[in-house]
Coordinates of C-alpha atoms and ligand atoms in Angstrom, one line a residue:
X1 CA -14.6 -23.9 -21.0
X2 CA -11.0 -23.5 -22.1
X3 CA -8.7 -22.0 -19.5
X4 CA -5.2 -20.4 -19.7
X5 CA -2.9 -20.2 -16.7
X6 CA 0.0 -17.7 -16.9
X7 CA 3.3 -18.7 -15.2
X8 CA 5.8 -21.5 -14.9
X9 CA 6.3 -22.3 -11.2
X10 CA 5.1 -24.7 -8.6
X11 CA 2.2 -22.3 -8.0
X12 CA 1.1 -22.7 -11.6
X13 CA 1.4 -26.4 -11.6
X14 CA -0.8 -26.5 -8.5
X15 CA -3.4 -24.3 -10.2
X16 CA -3.3 -26.5 -13.3
X17 CA -3.6 -29.7 -11.1
X18 CA -6.7 -28.2 -9.3
X19 CA -8.3 -26.7 -12.4
X20 CA -7.9 -30.1 -14.1
X21 CA -10.1 -31.7 -11.5
X22 CA -13.1 -29.5 -12.5
X23 CA -15.7 -30.7 -14.9
X24 CA -16.0 -27.2 -16.2
X25 CA -12.5 -27.3 -17.7
X26 CA -12.4 -28.7 -21.2
X27 CA -9.1 -27.4 -22.5
X28 CA -6.2 -26.3 -20.3
X29 CA -3.3 -24.2 -21.4
X30 CA -0.3 -22.9 -19.5
X31 CA 2.1 -20.2 -20.7
X32 CA 4.9 -20.9 -20.5
X33 CA 4.4 -23.8 -18.0
X34 CA 6.9 -26.5 -16.9
X35 CA 7.2 -30.3 -17.1
X36 CA 4.5 -30.7 -14.5
X37 CA 1.9 -28.6 -16.5
X38 CA 3.0 -30.2 -19.8
X39 CA 1.8 -33.6 -18.5
X40 CA -1.7 -32.3 -17.8
X41 CA -2.2 -29.3 -20.1
X42 CA -0.9 -27.8 -23.3
X43 CA 2.2 -25.6 -22.7
X44 CA 2.4 -22.5 -24.8
X45 CA 5.9 -21.0 -25.3
X46 CA 4.9 -17.4 -24.5
X47 CA 6.3 -15.0 -21.9
X48 CA 3.8 -13.9 -19.2
X49 CA 4.4 -10.2 -20.2
X50 CA 4.0 -10.6 -24.0
X51 CA 0.4 -9.4 -24.0
X52 CA 0.1 -9.5 -27.9
X53 CA 1.2 -13.1 -28.0
X54 CA -1.2 -13.9 -25.1
X55 CA -4.0 -12.2 -27.0
X56 CA -3.3 -14.4 -30.1
X57 CA -3.2 -17.5 -28.0
X58 CA -6.5 -16.7 -26.3
X59 CA -8.3 -16.1 -29.6
X60 CA -6.8 -19.1 -31.3
X61 CA -7.6 -21.5 -28.5
X62 CA -11.0 -20.0 -27.7
X63 CA -10.0 -19.3 -24.1
X64 CA -12.7 -17.9 -21.8
X65 CA -10.8 -17.6 -18.5
X66 CA -7.2 -16.5 -17.8
X67 CA -5.7 -17.0 -14.4
X68 CA -2.6 -14.8 -13.8
X69 CA 0.0 -16.5 -11.6
X70 CA 2.8 -14.0 -11.0
X71 CA 2.7 -10.3 -10.2
X72 CA 4.6 -8.9 -13.2
X73 CA 1.8 -9.1 -15.8
X74 CA -0.7 -7.7 -13.3
X75 CA 1.5 -4.7 -12.4
X76 CA 2.0 -4.1 -16.1
X77 CA -1.7 -4.1 -16.6
X78 CA -2.7 -7.3 -18.3
X79 CA -6.3 -7.2 -16.9
X80 CA -6.7 -3.6 -18.3
X81 CA -5.3 -4.8 -21.6
X82 CA -8.0 -7.4 -21.8
X83 CA -10.8 -5.0 -20.9
X84 CA -9.7 -2.4 -23.5
X85 CA -9.6 -4.9 -26.3
X86 CA -12.8 -5.7 -28.2
X87 CA -11.8 -9.3 -28.9
X88 CA -10.8 -9.9 -25.2
X89 CA -13.2 -7.9 -23.1
X90 CA -15.5 -10.8 -22.5
X91 CA -12.7 -13.1 -21.4
X92 CA -12.6 -13.4 -17.5
X93 CA -9.3 -12.5 -16.0
X94 CA -8.4 -13.6 -12.4
X95 CA -6.1 -10.9 -11.1
X96 CA -6.5 -7.2 -10.2
X97 CA -6.4 -4.3 -12.6
X98 CA -3.2 -2.2 -12.8
X99 CA -4.3 0.5 -10.3
X100 CA -5.0 -2.2 -7.7
X101 CA -1.9 -4.2 -8.5
X102 CA 0.1 -1.2 -7.2
X103 CA -0.5 -2.7 -3.8
X104 CA 2.3 -5.0 -4.7
X105 CA 4.0 -2.8 -7.3
X106 CA 4.7 0.0 -4.9
X107 CA 5.5 -0.4 -1.2
X108 CA 4.7 3.3 -0.7
X109 CA 1.3 2.9 -2.3
X110 CA 0.6 0.0 -0.1
X111 CA 1.6 1.9 3.1
X112 CA -0.5 4.9 2.1
X113 CA -3.4 2.5 1.5
X114 CA -3.0 1.0 4.9
X115 CA -2.7 4.4 6.6
X116 CA -5.8 5.6 4.8
X117 CA -7.9 2.6 5.9
X118 CA -6.5 2.2 9.4
X119 CA -5.0 -1.2 8.7
X120 CA -2.3 -2.1 11.3
X121 CA 1.2 -2.0 9.9
X122 CA 4.7 -0.8 10.8
X123 CA 5.3 3.0 11.1
X124 CA 7.3 4.3 8.1
X125 CA 8.6 7.2 6.0
X126 CA 9.7 7.2 2.4
X127 CA 12.6 8.9 0.8
X128 CA 13.9 9.7 -2.7
X129 CA 17.3 10.8 -4.0
X130 CA 16.2 14.4 -3.4
X131 CA 15.9 14.0 0.3
X132 CA 18.5 11.3 1.0
X133 CA 20.1 13.5 3.7
X134 CA 16.8 13.5 5.6
X135 CA 16.6 9.8 5.2
X136 CA 20.1 9.4 6.8
X137 CA 19.0 11.6 9.7
X138 CA 15.8 9.6 10.0
X139 CA 17.8 6.4 10.4
X140 CA 19.9 7.9 13.2
X141 CA 16.7 8.5 15.2
X142 CA 15.6 4.9 14.9
X143 CA 16.8 1.9 16.8
X144 CA 18.3 -1.2 15.1
X145 CA 17.4 -3.3 13.3
X146 CA 16.8 -1.0 10.3
X147 CA 14.3 -2.0 7.6
X148 CA 14.8 -0.6 4.2
X149 CA 12.5 -1.4 1.3
X150 CA 12.9 -0.6 -2.4
X151 CA 9.5 0.9 -3.4
X152 CA 9.1 -1.1 -6.6
X153 CA 9.3 -4.8 -7.7
X154 CA 12.8 -6.2 -7.1
X155 CA 12.2 -9.9 -7.6
X156 CA 11.9 -10.5 -3.8
X157 CA 15.3 -8.9 -3.1
X158 CA 14.3 -5.4 -2.3
X159 CA 14.0 -5.6 1.5
X160 CA 17.1 -5.2 3.6
X161 CA 17.2 -5.7 7.4
X162 CA 20.4 -4.3 8.9
X163 CA 21.7 -4.2 12.4
X164 CA 24.4 -1.7 11.9
X165 CA 23.6 2.0 11.5
X166 CA 26.6 2.7 9.2
X167 CA 25.7 -0.2 7.0
X168 CA 22.1 0.9 6.9
X169 CA 23.1 4.4 5.8
X170 CA 25.4 3.0 3.2
X171 CA 22.6 0.8 1.8
X172 CA 20.2 3.7 1.8
X173 CA 22.6 5.7 -0.3
X174 CA 23.3 2.8 -2.6
X175 CA 19.6 2.2 -3.2
X176 CA 18.7 5.9 -3.8
X177 CA 21.9 7.3 -5.3
X178 CA 23.5 4.3 -7.0
X179 CA 20.2 2.7 -8.0
X180 CA 21.1 -0.6 -6.3
X181 CA 17.7 -2.1 -7.4
X182 CA 17.4 0.0 -10.6
X183 CA 14.2 1.9 -11.0
X184 CA 12.7 -0.1 -8.1
X185 CA 14.8 1.8 -5.6
X186 CA 14.2 5.4 -6.8
X187 CA 12.1 5.5 -3.7
X188 CA 12.9 3.7 -0.4
X189 CA 10.5 3.0 2.4
X190 CA 12.2 3.0 5.9
X191 CA 10.1 1.0 8.3
X192 CA 9.8 0.3 12.0
X193 CA 11.1 -3.2 12.7
X194 CA 8.4 -5.6 13.8
X195 CA 9.4 -8.5 16.1
X196 CA 7.1 -11.5 15.8
X197 CA 6.2 -14.6 13.9
X198 CA 5.0 -14.4 10.3
X199 CA 2.1 -16.0 8.6
X200 CA 0.1 -15.4 5.4
X201 CA -3.5 -15.0 4.9
X202 CA -5.1 -15.5 1.4
X203 CA -8.3 -13.8 0.4
X204 CA -10.4 -14.2 -2.7
X205 CA -12.4 -11.2 -3.8
X206 CA -14.7 -10.3 -6.7
X207 CA -14.4 -6.6 -5.8
X208 CA -17.5 -6.7 -3.6
X209 CA -17.4 -9.8 -1.5
X210 CA -14.5 -11.9 -0.1
X211 CA -13.8 -15.4 1.1
X212 CA -10.8 -16.3 3.2
X213 CA -8.7 -19.3 2.3
X214 CA -6.6 -21.3 4.8
X215 CA -3.5 -19.6 6.3
X216 CA 0.0 -20.8 5.5
X217 CA 3.5 -20.1 6.7
X218 CA 6.4 -20.2 4.4
X219 CA 10.1 -20.5 5.1
X220 CA 12.0 -17.9 3.1
X221 CA 15.6 -18.4 4.1
X222 CA 17.9 -20.9 2.3
X223 CA 19.4 -22.3 5.5
X224 CA 18.1 -24.3 8.4
X225 CA 17.0 -22.4 11.5
X226 CA 16.0 -19.5 9.1
X227 CA 19.5 -18.5 8.3
X228 CA 21.3 -17.4 5.1
X229 CA 19.9 -15.6 2.0
X230 CA 16.3 -15.0 1.2
X231 CA 14.7 -17.2 -1.4
X232 CA 11.3 -17.3 -3.0
X233 CA 10.4 -19.9 -0.3
X234 CA 11.8 -23.3 0.7
X235 CA 8.7 -24.9 2.1
X236 CA 5.3 -24.2 3.6
X237 CA 2.8 -25.4 6.1
X238 CA -1.0 -25.0 6.2
X239 CA -2.9 -24.4 8.5
X240 CA -0.6 -22.3 10.8
X241 CA -0.9 -23.9 14.2
X242 CA -0.6 -20.6 16.2
X243 CA -3.4 -19.0 14.2
X244 CA -6.2 -19.6 16.7
X245 CA -9.8 -18.8 16.0
X246 CA -9.5 -15.6 18.1
X247 CA -6.4 -14.5 16.1
X248 CA -8.1 -15.3 12.8
X249 CA -11.2 -13.3 13.8
X250 CA -8.9 -10.4 14.5
X251 CA -7.2 -10.7 11.1
X252 CA -10.6 -10.8 9.4
X253 CA -11.9 -7.7 11.3
X254 CA -8.8 -5.6 11.5
X255 CA -7.2 -6.5 8.2
X256 CA -9.3 -8.3 5.6
X257 CA -12.5 -6.3 5.9
X258 CA -10.8 -2.9 5.9
X259 CA -8.7 -4.0 2.9
X260 CA -11.6 -5.1 0.8
X261 CA -13.7 -2.1 1.8
X262 CA -10.6 0.1 1.1
X263 CA -10.4 -1.3 -2.4
X264 CA -14.0 -0.4 -3.0
X265 CA -13.7 3.1 -1.5
X266 CA -10.6 3.9 -3.5
X267 CA -12.1 2.5 -6.7
X268 CA -9.4 0.0 -7.1
X269 CA -10.9 -2.8 -9.3
X270 CA -10.0 -6.2 -7.9
X271 CA -11.0 -9.6 -9.0
X272 CA -8.4 -12.0 -7.7
X273 CA -6.3 -13.2 -4.8
X274 CA -5.0 -10.9 -2.1
X275 CA -2.0 -12.4 -0.3
X276 CA -1.6 -10.6 3.0
X277 CA 1.8 -11.1 4.6
X278 CA 1.3 -10.7 8.3
X279 CA 3.3 -10.7 11.5
X280 CA 2.0 -11.6 14.9
X281 CA 3.4 -9.0 17.3
X282 CA 2.3 -10.0 20.8
X283 CA -1.3 -10.9 20.1
X284 CA -1.7 -8.3 17.4
X285 CA -1.8 -8.9 13.6
X286 CA 0.2 -6.4 11.6
X287 CA 0.5 -6.3 7.8
X288 CA 4.0 -6.6 6.4
X289 CA 3.0 -6.5 2.8
X290 CA 0.4 -7.1 0.2
X291 CA 0.9 -9.4 -2.8
X292 CA -1.7 -9.3 -5.6
X293 CA -1.4 -13.0 -6.4
X294 CA -1.0 -16.3 -4.6
X295 CA 2.2 -17.2 -2.9
X296 CA 4.7 -19.8 -4.1
X297 CA 5.1 -22.3 -2.3
X298 CA 2.0 -21.4 -0.2
X299 CA -0.2 -22.3 -3.1
X300 CA 1.2 -25.8 -3.0
X301 CA -0.3 -26.2 0.5
X302 CA -3.4 -24.0 0.3
X303 CA -5.0 -25.4 -2.9
X304 CA -4.6 -29.0 -2.0
X305 CA -6.8 -28.2 1.1
X306 CA -9.5 -26.6 -1.0
X307 CA -12.3 -29.0 -1.6
X308 CA -14.5 -26.6 -3.6
X309 CA -14.3 -26.7 -7.4
X310 CA -11.8 -23.9 -8.3
X311 CA -13.3 -23.1 -11.7
X312 CA -16.7 -22.5 -10.1
X313 CA -14.9 -20.2 -7.6
X314 CA -13.2 -18.3 -10.5
X315 CA -16.5 -18.0 -12.4
X316 CA -18.2 -16.6 -9.3
X317 CA -15.4 -14.1 -8.9
X318 CA -15.6 -13.0 -12.5
X319 CA -19.5 -12.7 -12.2
X320 CA -19.3 -11.0 -8.8
X321 CA -21.3 -13.7 -7.2
X322 CA -18.6 -14.9 -4.8
X323 CA -21.0 -14.4 -1.8
X324 CA -23.0 -17.4 -3.1
X325 CA -20.1 -19.8 -3.0
X326 CA -19.3 -22.1 -0.1
X327 CA -15.6 -22.7 0.4
X328 CA -15.0 -26.2 1.8
X329 CA -11.7 -26.9 3.3
X330 CA -10.0 -30.3 4.0
X331 CA -9.4 -30.6 7.7
X332 CA -6.1 -32.2 7.2
X333 CA -2.8 -30.3 7.3
X334 CA -0.7 -30.0 4.1
X335 CA 3.0 -29.3 4.0
X336 CA 5.4 -28.8 1.1
X337 CA 9.2 -29.1 0.9
X338 CA 10.9 -27.3 -1.9
X339 CA 13.8 -29.0 -3.7
X340 CA 16.3 -26.5 -5.1
X341 CA 19.4 -26.5 -7.3
X342 CA 22.7 -26.5 -5.4
X343 CA 23.9 -22.8 -5.2
X344 CA 20.4 -21.3 -5.3
X345 CA 19.5 -18.5 -4.5
X346 CA 22.8 -17.5 -6.0
X347 CA 24.3 -19.1 -9.2
X348 CA 23.4 -22.7 -9.9
X349 CA 23.5 -25.1 -12.8
X350 CA 20.6 -26.2 -14.9
X351 CA 19.8 -29.3 -17.1
X352 CA 20.3 -31.9 -14.4
X353 CA 18.1 -35.0 -14.9
X354 CA 15.5 -35.5 -12.1
X355 CA 14.9 -39.2 -11.4
X356 CA 12.4 -41.1 -9.1
X357 CA 9.4 -38.9 -9.6
X358 CA 7.3 -42.0 -10.6
X359 CA 8.1 -43.6 -7.2
X360 CA 6.3 -40.8 -5.3
X361 CA 2.9 -42.3 -4.3
X362 CA 2.4 -40.8 -0.8
X363 CA 2.9 -37.2 -1.8
X364 CA 2.2 -34.9 -4.7
X365 CA 5.2 -33.7 -6.7
X366 CA 4.5 -30.2 -8.0
X367 CA 7.0 -29.3 -10.7
X368 CA 8.6 -25.8 -10.6
X369 CA 11.9 -25.1 -12.3
X370 CA 11.9 -28.2 -14.5
X371 CA 11.2 -29.1 -18.1
X372 CA 11.1 -32.0 -20.5
X373 CA 14.2 -32.6 -22.6
X374 CA 14.7 -35.6 -24.8
X375 CA 12.0 -37.5 -22.9
X376 CA 13.6 -36.7 -19.5
X377 CA 12.6 -34.3 -16.8
X378 CA 15.5 -31.9 -16.2
X379 CA 16.1 -28.9 -13.9
X380 CA 15.6 -25.5 -15.5
X381 CA 15.5 -23.2 -12.4
X382 CA 16.5 -22.6 -8.8
X383 CA 13.4 -23.9 -7.2
X384 CA 12.9 -27.3 -8.9
X385 CA 10.1 -29.2 -7.3
X386 CA 7.7 -28.9 -4.3
X387 CA 6.8 -32.1 -2.5
X388 CA 3.4 -31.7 -0.9
X389 CA 1.8 -34.2 1.6
X390 CA -1.3 -34.4 3.7
X391 CA -1.3 -35.4 7.4
X392 CA -3.5 -35.4 10.4
X393 CA -1.2 -32.7 11.7
X394 CA 1.7 -30.8 10.2
X395 CA 4.4 -33.1 11.8
X396 CA 2.8 -36.2 10.1
X397 CA 2.6 -34.4 6.7
X398 CA 6.2 -33.2 6.9
X399 CA 7.4 -36.6 7.7
X400 CA 5.7 -38.0 4.6
X401 CA 7.2 -35.3 2.4
X402 CA 10.7 -36.1 3.7
X403 CA 10.1 -39.9 3.1
X404 CA 8.9 -39.2 -0.5
X405 CA 12.0 -37.1 -1.2
X406 CA 14.2 -40.1 -0.4
X407 CA 13.1 -41.4 -3.9
X408 CA 14.1 -38.3 -5.7
X409 CA 17.5 -37.4 -7.1
X410 CA 19.2 -34.8 -9.2
X411 CA 22.8 -33.6 -9.1
X412 CA 23.4 -31.1 -6.3
X413 CA 19.8 -31.3 -5.0
X414 CA 19.3 -29.3 -1.9
X415 CA 16.4 -28.8 0.5
X416 CA 15.7 -27.6 4.1
X417 CA 15.4 -30.5 6.5
X418 CA 13.7 -28.4 9.2
X419 CA 10.5 -27.1 7.7
X420 CA 8.1 -26.4 10.6
X421 CA 10.9 -26.3 13.2
X422 CA 9.6 -23.1 14.8
X423 CA 6.0 -24.2 15.3
Ligands
AMP1 P1 8.6 -8.3 2.0 O1 9.3 -8.3 0.7 O2 7.9 -7.0 2.3 O3 7.8 -9.5 2.2 O4 9.7 -8.4 3.1 C1 10.5 -9.6 3.1 C2 10.7 -10.1 4.5 O5 11.3 -9.0 5.3 C3 9.4 -10.3 5.2 O6 8.9 -11.6 5.0 C4 9.8 -10.2 6.7 O7 10.5 -11.4 7.1 C5 10.8 -9.1 6.6 N1 10.3 -7.8 7.0 C6 9.7 -6.9 6.1 N2 9.3 -5.8 6.8 C7 9.6 -6.0 8.1 C8 9.4 -5.2 9.3 N3 8.8 -4.0 9.3 N4 9.8 -5.8 10.4 C9 10.4 -7.0 10.5 N5 10.6 -7.8 9.4 C10 10.2 -7.3 8.2
LIG2 N1 6.5 -17.3 -0.9 C1 6.4 -15.9 -0.9 C2 5.9 -15.3 -2.1 O1 5.3 -16.0 -3.0 O2 6.0 -14.1 -2.3

């Protein structure tokens, strides 16, 4: 079977790496891909939201399965586009339809879904430009820190956590009145602040059944000790040591089951990954957010621990026979360290040659913001490469990743030296 993966990050290289191991995969295409996917698949120079170009590529290359990496095409309805097209409707798409992708596309939609299905989450209220004055009053009745969330997709930047009431009020106005995040902040969700430690749970669903993948914890801040600006993720660990069997059972019963049942009840068609961002408050799991895709760099630690053939899993999801599949997980821990361009998540330079990749033998180098240029691998993004290792525990795995990184070099290479520090 010929398979197309949409996206260009470390997540997509990891998908490609895992799919390549399957006997069911004959041809593998990635659009647009990166230097890592180019080495094991055919990269197609197509944007993930150019549906017509994707359609042509699917027909031309006889593709039978499309795996959607990032959220944008899902929120824009790529799955629906395939179902409505006579030439594409028999192609399997891994990723929810548009109505269900709103779980990530709109924070308010996600909050209403959680309320409707009794899924534990922070108390909230949402506001628009019309009732901004009410929003300001609402803030005055809350205690710091104040959590403001742009309703729509804002490339991971739409959540503000502020300690000062005046700053919070100013930001609320800037979001609603001055469109700080463009259309994404026409509506703002103000939320109760939850104090605890975060982890993520990944669920596969075919719309009827579900399977739970290993948990992971990512490190979002650029600076050591979780300081500085938010990034897409600077490293990840799987499994999460504090996620005990008792806690995982509670997540399954209080969050996963009502989520999958809620999707069914609400007629939200979902064949894909559900990425549930959780926070452990005391002993209780609470949902911070839903994403309708896998995480990056969480994928770089979750998929390496999956022993089951991923293409067989995808086929079962598409055929709604996921309940027949057994998910085998590697007992070892996996960790990844993200190498980023100096300056990221703000301005950074591109086109820096990356050397030493061939010296990495004890870890897996998943390429992210990198491409081939004149026979060399050069940087092309902020997050450049994720170095994943296995270990008997996360400490051992992290040590291996840091040792492997010693071999790598590019100008202004930066990475966090403390991944796992809080475990
Ligand atoms: P999100 O984009 O919804 O994942 O939010 C980004 C980050 O903001 C999360 O990973 C949390 O660290 C933090 N966050 C979001 N909502 C809350 C909340 N209600 N209480 C505390 N922290 C939060
Ligand atoms: N690492 C967080 C995310 O993929 O959204």
